[in-house]
Amino acid sequence: MGKEVLSEETIEVLRNPPLQDAARTITDGLRSHRTLLIIGNCRVDYQGRASSKLKPGDRMVIIKRDGSVLVHRPTGYDPVNWQPPGCKLQAYTEKGNLIVRAVRERPRETITIQFNKLYLLTSMALIDRGEFSLYASEEDMQRAVLLHPDLIEEGFKPITYEKKVEPGFIDVYGMDRDGRLVIVEIKRGTAGREAVLQLAKYIGSVKGEVNREVRGILAAPQLAKGAQKMLITLGLEYKRLDPKRCAELLRRSSVRKISEFL
Amino acid sequence: MGKEVLSEETIEVLRNPPLQDAARTITDGLRSHRTLLIIGNCRVDYQGRASSKLKPGDRMVIIKRDGSVLVHRPTGYDPVNWQPPGCKLQAYTEKGNLIVRAVRERPRETITIQFNKLYLLTSMALIDRGEFSLYASEEDMQRAVLLHPDLIEEGFKPITYEKKVEPGFIDVYGMDRDGRLVIVEIKRGTAGREAVLQLAKYIGSVKGEVNREVRGILAAPQLAKGAQKMLITLGLEYKRLDPKRCAELLRRSSVRKISEFL
DNA sequence: GCCTAGGTCCCGTTG
DNA sequence: CAACGGGGCCTAGGC
């Protein structure tokens, strides 16, 4: 068995550590790119594109080895404050508090976390090489349509995908059985007005270039009410397309690469 | 001092616990709505709007008391798998593994986390009533414009805000010094084509109603390149407006409610 | 670097 | 409830 399991030494746990000790452990952990977990009572300040203040309370702070920082409150999906990967970190004590500061350049943003008490500090060398695969994404739907154009309609023939036009990228670009150009916009969830606008923009752009009839088809599992009205007004079409069914079709097919079909 | 600090008893830490013990502690923690932190080697399956598989590796799992679940790898801002607040949880052992399952209804989604080894299990009663305030949001910019219409241009007089027209809501609706109607669209970041289209739609709608000249001003800290071209083509205008400065202005002003100005 | 578009987006607000 | 828009969105992909 090639299971990778951490030796006990690679995870260091301090309970209620003095803030001085904590600062040292965090600094060491940052230098060796370990994953740090800090649980304690803190306030947080953020300055950057916006700014925010968070008054004291108990939080969990995760510092990952790529330099991302997450400050989590005891409720909610979102971190209340954060820093994306790549920021510079430092930790030190000042006036009896533990300060953790994370700075990001471009855009210049800073978060400052001020702990007055730590309950738990963990410094870890986590190993994670596990492969992640996601199914039924919009990309799967696009691949399925290219593999099985009949999902859109009988006789539909894709010409290209992710075609660049002035306003953006056309998901699938092809021709119907009567030789008319077709632009397909795919959505993996309920398609709203925005999706219709997107499709309309592409059509406008292509019409401006080719000067002949261009059909627009919105392919999605569902249509929002407002989107339906707009679709009709603009003379566009809708085709029900289920992401899960697309993923199924792909699994059955042995072919993998989009490029093999065009 | 009214500082709330956790007693040591309210945080329970198990190092390398047997999975049976862990299952019991987690089940207890779930029942009493404690915050749980599980660090160990696991695989994760997700089934719902999409589906995913994550092969074994070391991860941190946070279970919050509102029923949100986050599975974090050692890198990246985003959790690799998650469940938003409100899902139902259970924990048990099966074939020598610790299983944590989180189910959400509407949409029906399930994540299953299978641990083969735990490094650390923490069960906590965190207390966090700290107030959070965010400054320099788009709403702040709108408030600032209503308070100080000169931010748009000298002589500008707001009439109303969030005015409903057919395609949506006009951020600020007013009149310039020459009595022409003005529609202001505010963006807190770089304004793209989308913003210009939005503004154009509002103008079209209002022109259709009032049958006289209507100016459109896009107020944002910056203009995207494509947006500028489109703006010129459509005969619209741009006014630089900095969110930070808006937030500043608001802080200086003691008045808080938008409704007081109209 | 900017820009475009997707996301298991999440989240708040409104009809 | 669905629908729509915002977000310090973040992230990936092109140019």
Coordinates of C-alpha atoms (C1' of nucleotides) in Angstrom, one line a residue:
Chain A
M1 CA 0.0 0.0 0.0
G2 CA 1.4 3.4 -1.0
K3 CA -0.8 5.4 1.3
E4 CA 0.9 8.5 2.4
V5 CA 0.3 9.3 6.1
L6 CA 1.9 12.0 8.1
S7 CA 4.3 11.1 10.8
E8 CA 3.2 12.6 14.1
E9 CA 6.2 14.9 14.2
T10 CA 5.0 16.8 11.2
I11 CA 2.1 18.2 13.1
E12 CA 2.8 20.5 16.1
V13 CA 0.0 21.5 18.4
L14 CA 0.1 24.2 21.1
R15 CA -2.7 24.7 23.5
N16 CA -3.2 28.2 24.9
P17 CA 0.3 29.2 24.0
P18 CA 1.9 32.4 25.2
L19 CA 1.7 34.9 22.4
Q20 CA 5.5 35.2 22.2
D21 CA 5.8 31.4 21.6
A22 CA 3.0 31.5 19.1
A23 CA 4.8 34.3 17.1
R24 CA 7.9 32.2 17.0
T25 CA 6.1 29.1 15.9
I26 CA 4.2 31.0 13.2
T27 CA 7.3 32.6 11.9
D28 CA 9.0 29.3 11.7
G29 CA 6.0 27.7 10.0
L30 CA 5.8 30.5 7.5
R31 CA 9.5 30.1 6.6
S32 CA 9.1 26.4 6.0
H33 CA 5.8 26.8 4.2
R34 CA 3.8 24.8 6.6
T35 CA 0.0 25.0 7.0
L36 CA -0.9 27.1 10.0
L37 CA -4.1 27.0 12.0
I38 CA -4.7 29.7 14.6
I39 CA -7.8 29.7 16.8
G40 CA -8.2 32.5 19.2
N41 CA -9.8 35.8 20.1
C42 CA -8.9 38.5 17.6
R43 CA -9.9 41.7 15.8
V44 CA -9.2 42.1 12.0
D45 CA -8.6 45.1 9.8
Y46 CA -8.6 45.1 6.1
Q47 CA -7.5 47.8 3.7
G48 CA -7.4 47.5 -0.1
R49 CA -10.0 47.7 -2.8
A50 CA -12.4 48.3 0.0
S51 CA -11.8 48.4 3.7
S52 CA -13.3 46.7 6.7
K53 CA -13.2 46.4 10.5
L54 CA -14.1 43.4 12.5
K55 CA -14.4 43.8 16.3
P56 CA -13.1 41.1 18.7
G57 CA -14.4 37.6 18.7
D58 CA -13.3 34.0 18.4
R59 CA -12.1 33.0 15.0
M60 CA -10.2 30.3 13.1
V61 CA -7.4 31.6 10.9
I62 CA -5.9 29.3 8.2
I63 CA -2.6 30.2 6.6
K64 CA -1.8 28.0 3.7
R65 CA 1.6 27.3 2.3
D66 CA 0.9 29.2 -0.9
G67 CA 0.3 32.3 1.1
S68 CA -3.5 32.3 1.2
V69 CA -5.2 33.4 4.4
L70 CA -8.7 32.7 5.6
V71 CA -10.3 34.2 8.6
H72 CA -13.4 32.2 9.5
R73 CA -16.2 33.1 12.0
P74 CA -18.2 30.3 13.7
T75 CA -20.9 30.7 11.1
G76 CA -21.2 31.2 7.3
Y77 CA -19.7 29.7 4.2
D78 CA -17.5 32.7 3.4
P79 CA -14.4 33.8 5.2
V80 CA -15.1 37.2 6.8
N81 CA -11.7 38.3 5.8
W82 CA -9.1 36.7 3.6
Q83 CA -6.1 37.0 1.3
P84 CA -5.8 35.0 -2.0
P85 CA -2.6 32.9 -2.6
G86 CA 0.7 34.7 -3.0
C87 CA 0.6 37.3 -0.2
K88 CA 3.5 38.0 2.1
L89 CA 3.1 37.2 5.8
Q90 CA 4.7 38.2 9.0
A91 CA 3.9 37.5 12.7
Y92 CA 5.1 39.3 15.8
T93 CA 4.0 40.5 19.2
E94 CA 3.2 44.1 20.0
K95 CA 1.8 45.5 23.2
G96 CA 0.9 42.1 24.5
N97 CA -1.0 41.1 21.3
L98 CA 0.0 38.7 18.5
I99 CA -0.2 40.4 15.2
V100 CA -0.4 38.5 11.9
R101 CA -0.2 40.7 8.8
A102 CA -0.7 39.5 5.3
V103 CA 0.1 41.8 2.4
R104 CA -0.8 41.4 -1.2
E105 CA 0.6 43.5 -4.0
R106 CA -1.4 44.3 -7.1
P107 CA -3.9 45.2 -5.9
R108 CA -2.2 46.4 -2.8
E109 CA -4.2 45.0 0.1
T110 CA -3.4 44.3 3.7
I111 CA -5.1 42.4 6.4
T112 CA -4.0 42.7 10.0
I113 CA -5.1 40.2 12.5
Q114 CA -4.6 41.1 16.2
F115 CA -5.0 38.3 18.7
N116 CA -5.3 39.0 22.4
K117 CA -5.6 35.3 23.3
L118 CA -4.8 32.0 21.5
Y119 CA -6.7 28.8 22.2
L120 CA -4.9 26.6 19.8
L121 CA -2.1 26.9 17.3
T122 CA -1.3 24.1 14.9
S123 CA 1.6 24.0 12.5
M124 CA 1.4 21.2 9.9
A125 CA 3.2 19.7 6.9
L126 CA 0.1 18.4 5.1
I127 CA 0.6 16.2 2.0
D128 CA -2.1 16.2 -0.5
R129 CA -1.5 15.0 -4.0
G130 CA -5.0 13.5 -4.5
E131 CA -6.5 14.1 -7.9
F132 CA -9.7 16.1 -8.1
S133 CA -12.2 15.6 -10.9
L134 CA -15.4 17.4 -11.5
Y135 CA -18.2 16.3 -13.7
A136 CA -21.2 18.0 -15.3
S137 CA -19.5 21.4 -15.7
E138 CA -20.3 23.7 -18.5
E139 CA -17.2 22.4 -20.3
D140 CA -18.6 18.9 -20.1
M141 CA -21.8 20.2 -21.7
Q142 CA -19.8 21.8 -24.5
R143 CA -17.9 18.6 -25.1
A144 CA -21.1 16.6 -25.2
V145 CA -22.6 19.0 -27.8
L146 CA -19.5 18.7 -30.0
L147 CA -19.6 14.9 -29.7
H148 CA -23.4 14.6 -30.1
P149 CA -24.6 17.7 -32.0
D150 CA -28.1 16.2 -32.1
L151 CA -28.4 17.3 -28.5
I152 CA -29.0 20.7 -30.1
E153 CA -31.1 19.6 -33.0
E154 CA -31.0 17.1 -35.8
G155 CA -28.6 18.0 -38.5
F156 CA -26.7 20.5 -36.5
K157 CA -23.0 20.5 -37.5
P158 CA -20.5 22.3 -35.2
I159 CA -17.8 24.3 -36.9
T160 CA -15.7 25.5 -34.0
Y161 CA -15.9 26.2 -30.3
E162 CA -14.8 29.1 -28.1
K163 CA -14.8 31.2 -31.2
K164 CA -13.5 34.7 -30.5
V165 CA -15.7 37.5 -31.7
E166 CA -15.5 41.1 -30.8
P167 CA -17.7 41.0 -27.6
G168 CA -16.3 37.6 -26.3
F169 CA -16.3 33.9 -26.9
I170 CA -19.0 31.8 -28.6
D171 CA -19.4 28.5 -26.8
V172 CA -20.3 26.5 -30.0
Y173 CA -20.5 27.9 -33.5
G174 CA -22.0 25.7 -36.3
M175 CA -24.5 25.3 -39.1
D176 CA -28.0 23.8 -39.2
R177 CA -29.3 21.3 -41.7
D178 CA -30.3 24.2 -44.0
G179 CA -26.9 25.8 -44.0
R180 CA -27.8 28.7 -41.7
L181 CA -25.2 29.7 -39.2
V182 CA -26.0 28.8 -35.6
I183 CA -24.5 30.3 -32.4
V184 CA -25.0 28.1 -29.3
E185 CA -24.7 29.6 -25.8
I186 CA -24.5 27.0 -23.0
K187 CA -25.5 27.4 -19.4
R188 CA -25.2 24.7 -16.7
G189 CA -27.8 26.3 -14.5
T190 CA -31.0 28.2 -15.1
A191 CA -30.3 30.7 -17.9
G192 CA -31.2 34.3 -17.0
R193 CA -31.4 37.5 -18.9
E194 CA -27.7 37.9 -18.8
A195 CA -27.3 34.7 -20.8
V196 CA -29.7 36.0 -23.4
L197 CA -27.9 39.3 -23.6
Q198 CA -24.6 37.4 -24.1
L199 CA -26.1 35.4 -27.0
A200 CA -27.6 38.5 -28.5
K201 CA -24.2 40.3 -28.5
Y202 CA -22.6 37.4 -30.3
I203 CA -25.3 37.3 -32.9
G204 CA -25.0 41.0 -33.5
S205 CA -21.3 40.7 -33.9
V206 CA -21.4 37.8 -36.3
K207 CA -24.3 39.3 -38.3
G208 CA -22.2 42.4 -38.7
E209 CA -19.4 40.3 -40.3
V210 CA -21.2 37.7 -42.5
N211 CA -24.3 39.6 -43.5
R212 CA -26.6 36.6 -43.6
E213 CA -29.1 34.9 -41.3
V214 CA -27.7 33.8 -38.0
R215 CA -29.7 31.7 -35.5
G216 CA -29.1 31.9 -31.8
I217 CA -29.8 28.9 -29.5
L218 CA -29.6 29.1 -25.7
A219 CA -28.9 25.6 -24.3
A220 CA -29.6 25.2 -20.6
P221 CA -31.5 22.9 -18.2
Q222 CA -34.0 25.7 -17.5
L223 CA -35.0 29.2 -18.6
A224 CA -35.8 32.0 -16.1
K225 CA -39.1 33.7 -16.8
G226 CA -37.6 37.1 -17.7
A227 CA -35.1 35.4 -19.9
Q228 CA -37.8 33.6 -21.8
K229 CA -39.6 36.9 -22.6
M230 CA -36.4 38.5 -23.7
L231 CA -35.5 35.5 -25.9
I232 CA -38.8 35.6 -27.7
T233 CA -38.5 39.4 -28.2
L234 CA -35.1 39.0 -29.7
G235 CA -36.1 36.1 -32.0
L236 CA -33.8 33.6 -30.3
E237 CA -34.4 30.0 -29.5
Y238 CA -34.1 27.7 -26.5
K239 CA -33.0 24.1 -26.2
R240 CA -33.3 22.1 -23.0
L241 CA -29.9 20.6 -22.2
D242 CA -29.1 18.7 -19.0
P243 CA -25.6 18.9 -17.6
K244 CA -25.8 15.5 -15.8
R245 CA -27.0 13.8 -19.1
C246 CA -24.1 15.4 -20.9
A247 CA -21.7 14.0 -18.3
E248 CA -23.3 10.6 -18.8
L249 CA -22.8 10.7 -22.5
L250 CA -19.2 11.7 -22.1
R251 CA -18.6 8.8 -19.7
R252 CA -20.0 6.3 -22.3
S253 CA -17.9 7.7 -25.0
S254 CA -14.2 6.6 -25.1
V255 CA -13.1 9.8 -26.9
R256 CA -11.7 12.5 -24.6
K257 CA -10.3 15.4 -26.5
I258 CA -12.4 18.0 -28.1
S259 CA -9.8 18.5 -30.8
E260 CA -10.6 15.1 -32.2
F261 CA -13.9 16.1 -33.6
L262 CA -13.3 19.1 -35.7
Chain B
M1 CA -13.3 44.3 31.3
G2 CA -16.1 42.8 29.4
K3 CA -13.8 40.8 27.1
E4 CA -15.3 37.4 26.4
V5 CA -12.7 34.7 26.5
L6 CA -13.3 31.0 26.2
S7 CA -12.8 28.8 29.2
E8 CA -10.3 26.1 28.5
E9 CA -13.0 23.5 28.9
T10 CA -15.0 24.7 25.9
I11 CA -12.3 23.6 23.5
E12 CA -11.5 19.9 23.3
V13 CA -8.5 18.6 21.3
L14 CA -7.8 15.0 20.4
R15 CA -4.5 14.1 18.7
N16 CA -4.5 11.1 16.5
P17 CA -7.7 9.8 17.9
P18 CA -9.1 6.4 17.1
L19 CA -11.8 6.8 14.5
Q20 CA -14.4 5.4 16.8
D21 CA -13.7 8.0 19.4
A22 CA -13.7 10.7 16.8
A23 CA -17.1 9.6 15.5
R24 CA -18.5 9.9 19.0
T25 CA -16.9 13.3 19.6
I26 CA -18.1 14.6 16.3
T27 CA -21.6 13.4 16.8
D28 CA -21.7 15.0 20.3
G29 CA -20.3 18.2 18.8
L30 CA -22.9 18.3 16.1
R31 CA -25.7 17.8 18.6
S32 CA -24.5 20.7 20.7
H33 CA -23.8 22.9 17.6
R34 CA -20.1 23.2 18.4
T35 CA -17.5 24.2 15.8
L36 CA -15.6 21.1 14.6
L37 CA -12.2 21.0 13.0
I38 CA -11.0 17.7 11.5
I39 CA -7.6 17.3 10.1
G40 CA -6.7 14.0 8.5
N41 CA -6.2 11.9 5.4
C42 CA -9.5 11.6 3.5
R43 CA -11.2 11.1 0.2
V44 CA -14.3 13.2 -0.7
D45 CA -17.3 12.6 -3.0
Y46 CA -19.8 15.2 -4.0
Q47 CA -23.1 14.7 -5.8
G48 CA -25.5 17.5 -6.6
R49 CA -25.8 20.2 -9.2
A50 CA -22.5 18.7 -10.5
S51 CA -20.5 15.8 -9.0
S52 CA -16.9 15.4 -8.1
K53 CA -14.4 12.9 -6.7
L54 CA -11.3 13.8 -4.7
K55 CA -8.7 11.1 -4.1
P56 CA -7.0 10.6 -0.7
G57 CA -4.8 13.4 0.8
D58 CA -4.4 15.5 3.9
R59 CA -7.2 18.0 4.4
M60 CA -8.7 20.3 6.9
V61 CA -12.5 20.0 7.4
I62 CA -14.4 22.8 9.2
I63 CA -17.9 22.1 10.3
K64 CA -19.6 25.2 11.6
R65 CA -22.5 25.4 14.0
D66 CA -24.9 26.7 11.3
G67 CA -24.3 23.5 9.3
S68 CA -21.8 24.8 6.8
V69 CA -19.0 22.5 5.8
L70 CA -15.6 23.4 4.2
V71 CA -13.0 20.9 2.9
H72 CA -9.7 22.7 2.5
R73 CA -6.6 21.4 0.8
P74 CA -3.2 22.8 1.8
T75 CA -3.3 25.3 -1.1
G76 CA -5.8 27.7 -2.6
Y77 CA -8.4 30.2 -1.5
D78 CA -11.4 28.1 -2.3
P79 CA -12.5 25.0 -0.5
V80 CA -12.2 22.0 -2.8
N81 CA -15.6 20.7 -1.6
W82 CA -18.1 22.4 0.6
Q83 CA -21.7 22.7 1.8
P84 CA -23.4 26.1 2.5
P85 CA -25.1 26.7 5.8
G86 CA -28.1 24.6 6.8
C87 CA -27.2 21.1 5.8
K88 CA -27.8 18.0 7.9
L89 CA -24.7 16.2 9.1
Q90 CA -23.9 12.8 10.5
A91 CA -20.7 11.0 11.4
Y92 CA -20.0 7.3 11.9
T93 CA -17.4 4.6 11.3
E94 CA -17.7 2.0 8.6
K95 CA -15.1 -0.6 7.6
G96 CA -12.4 1.1 9.6
N97 CA -13.1 4.5 8.1
L98 CA -14.7 7.6 9.6
I99 CA -17.5 8.9 7.4
V100 CA -18.8 12.4 7.6
R101 CA -21.8 13.1 5.4
A102 CA -23.4 16.4 4.9
V103 CA -26.7 16.6 3.0
R104 CA -28.4 19.7 1.7
E105 CA -32.0 19.8 0.4
R106 CA -33.0 22.2 -2.3
P107 CA -30.9 21.6 -4.3
R108 CA -30.4 18.1 -3.1
E109 CA -26.7 17.8 -2.7
T110 CA -24.5 15.4 -0.7
I111 CA -20.9 15.4 0.2
T112 CA -19.3 12.4 1.8
I113 CA -15.9 12.6 3.5
Q114 CA -14.1 9.4 4.2
F115 CA -11.2 9.6 6.7
N116 CA -8.7 6.7 7.0
K117 CA -6.6 8.6 9.6
L118 CA -7.1 11.6 11.8
Y119 CA -4.3 13.8 12.9
L120 CA -6.3 16.2 15.0
L121 CA -9.9 16.7 16.0
T122 CA -11.0 19.8 17.7
S123 CA -14.5 20.5 19.1
M124 CA -15.1 24.1 20.1
A125 CA -17.7 26.5 21.5
L126 CA -16.5 29.7 19.8
I127 CA -18.1 32.9 20.8
D128 CA -18.1 35.7 18.2
R129 CA -20.4 38.7 18.5
G130 CA -17.9 41.1 17.0
E131 CA -19.4 43.6 14.6
F132 CA -18.3 43.6 11.0
S133 CA -18.3 46.7 8.9
L134 CA -17.3 47.1 5.3
Y135 CA -16.6 50.4 3.7
A136 CA -16.5 51.6 0.1
S137 CA -19.1 49.4 -1.4
E138 CA -21.1 50.4 -4.5
E139 CA -23.9 51.4 -2.1
D140 CA -21.5 53.7 -0.3
M141 CA -20.7 55.3 -3.7
Q142 CA -24.3 55.8 -4.4
R143 CA -24.9 57.4 -1.0
A144 CA -21.9 59.6 -1.5
V145 CA -23.2 60.8 -4.9
L146 CA -26.6 61.6 -3.4
L147 CA -24.9 63.6 -0.5
H148 CA -22.4 65.3 -2.8
P149 CA -23.9 65.5 -6.3
D150 CA -20.9 67.5 -7.4
L151 CA -19.0 64.3 -7.5
I152 CA -20.8 63.7 -10.8
E153 CA -20.6 67.3 -12.0
E154 CA -21.3 70.9 -10.9
G155 CA -24.9 71.6 -10.8
F156 CA -26.1 68.0 -10.9
K157 CA -29.3 67.5 -8.9
P158 CA -30.4 64.0 -8.0
I159 CA -34.1 63.3 -8.3
T160 CA -34.3 59.8 -7.1
Y161 CA -32.2 56.6 -6.8
E162 CA -32.8 52.9 -7.6
K163 CA -35.5 54.1 -10.0
K164 CA -37.3 51.2 -11.5
V165 CA -37.5 51.2 -15.3
E166 CA -38.3 48.3 -17.6
P167 CA -34.8 46.8 -17.9
G168 CA -33.8 47.2 -14.2
F169 CA -32.9 49.9 -11.7
I170 CA -31.2 53.2 -12.3
D171 CA -28.6 53.8 -9.7
V172 CA -29.1 57.6 -9.6
Y173 CA -31.5 59.6 -11.7
G174 CA -31.3 63.4 -11.8
M175 CA -31.0 66.6 -13.7
D176 CA -28.0 68.7 -14.9
R177 CA -27.6 72.4 -14.6
D178 CA -29.4 72.9 -17.9
G179 CA -32.4 70.9 -16.9
R180 CA -31.5 67.8 -19.0
L181 CA -32.3 64.4 -17.5
V182 CA -29.2 62.5 -16.3
I183 CA -28.9 58.8 -15.7
V184 CA -25.9 57.7 -13.6
E185 CA -24.7 54.2 -13.5
I186 CA -22.2 53.5 -10.7
K187 CA -19.5 50.8 -10.7
R188 CA -17.1 50.2 -7.8
G189 CA -14.5 48.6 -10.0
T190 CA -13.3 49.0 -13.6
A191 CA -16.4 49.5 -15.7
G192 CA -16.6 47.0 -18.6
R193 CA -18.8 46.7 -21.6
E194 CA -21.5 45.2 -19.5
A195 CA -21.9 48.4 -17.5
V196 CA -22.1 50.5 -20.7
L197 CA -24.8 48.2 -22.0
Q198 CA -26.7 48.5 -18.8
L199 CA -26.6 52.3 -18.9
A200 CA -27.6 52.3 -22.6
K201 CA -30.6 50.1 -21.8
Y202 CA -31.8 52.5 -19.1
I203 CA -31.4 55.5 -21.4
G204 CA -33.4 53.7 -24.1
S205 CA -36.1 53.0 -21.7
V206 CA -36.3 56.5 -20.3
K207 CA -36.1 58.1 -23.7
G208 CA -39.0 56.0 -24.8
E209 CA -41.1 57.4 -21.9
V210 CA -40.2 61.1 -21.8
N211 CA -39.3 61.9 -25.4
R212 CA -36.6 64.4 -24.6
E213 CA -32.8 64.5 -24.3
V214 CA -31.3 62.1 -21.7
R215 CA -27.7 62.1 -20.8
G216 CA -26.0 58.9 -19.5
I217 CA -23.0 59.0 -17.2
L218 CA -21.0 56.0 -16.2
A219 CA -19.3 56.7 -12.8
A220 CA -16.5 54.4 -11.9
P221 CA -12.8 54.5 -10.8
Q222 CA -11.8 53.3 -14.2
L223 CA -13.0 52.4 -17.7
A224 CA -12.1 49.2 -19.5
K225 CA -10.7 49.7 -23.0
G226 CA -13.6 48.1 -24.9
A227 CA -16.0 50.0 -22.7
Q228 CA -14.6 53.3 -23.7
K229 CA -15.1 52.7 -27.3
M230 CA -18.6 51.6 -26.8
L231 CA -19.3 54.6 -24.6
I232 CA -18.2 57.0 -27.3
T233 CA -20.1 55.1 -30.0
L234 CA -23.3 55.3 -27.9
G235 CA -22.7 59.0 -27.1
L236 CA -22.5 58.4 -23.3
E237 CA -20.2 60.0 -20.8
Y238 CA -17.7 58.9 -18.2
K239 CA -17.0 60.4 -14.8
R240 CA -14.1 59.1 -12.6
L241 CA -15.4 58.3 -9.2
D242 CA -13.2 56.7 -6.5
P243 CA -14.9 54.3 -4.0
K244 CA -12.4 55.1 -1.3
R245 CA -13.0 58.8 -1.6
C246 CA -16.7 58.2 -1.4
A247 CA -16.3 56.1 1.7
E248 CA -14.2 59.0 3.2
L249 CA -16.8 61.5 2.4
L250 CA -19.5 59.4 4.1
R251 CA -17.3 58.9 7.2
R252 CA -17.0 62.6 7.5
S253 CA -20.7 63.1 7.2
S254 CA -22.8 62.3 10.2
V255 CA -25.9 61.6 8.1
R256 CA -26.5 57.9 7.5
K257 CA -29.8 57.3 5.7
I258 CA -30.2 57.8 2.0
S259 CA -33.9 58.7 2.4
E260 CA -33.0 61.9 4.2
F261 CA -31.8 63.6 1.1
L262 CA -34.6 63.5 -1.4
Chain C
dG1 C1' -0.8 43.2 -17.7
dC2 C1' -6.0 43.6 -19.1
dC3 C1' -10.2 41.5 -20.4
dT4 C1' -13.8 37.8 -20.7
dA5 C1' -16.5 34.3 -18.7
dG6 C1' -17.5 30.5 -15.3
dG7 C1' -18.7 28.9 -10.6
dT8 C1' -21.5 22.9 -7.0
dC9 C1' -20.2 30.3 -7.2
dC10 C1' -22.7 32.4 -2.4
dC11 C1' -25.6 36.0 -0.7
dG12 C1' -29.1 39.6 -0.2
dT13 C1' -33.1 41.7 -1.9
dT14 C1' -37.3 41.9 -4.1
dG15 C1' -41.5 40.5 -6.6
Chain D
dC1 C1' -40.6 30.4 -3.9
dA2 C1' -37.8 32.2 -8.3
dA3 C1' -35.1 35.7 -10.2
dC4 C1' -31.7 39.1 -10.5
dG5 C1' -27.4 41.6 -9.4
dG6 C1' -23.3 42.2 -6.6
dG7 C1' -18.8 40.5 -4.7
dG8 C1' -12.5 43.0 -1.5
dC9 C1' -15.9 38.0 -5.4
dC10 C1' -11.8 34.0 -7.0
dT11 C1' -9.9 31.5 -10.9
dA12 C1' -8.7 30.0 -15.5
dG13 C1' -7.6 31.1 -20.2
dG14 C1' -6.3 34.5 -24.1
dC15 C1' -3.9 38.1 -26.0

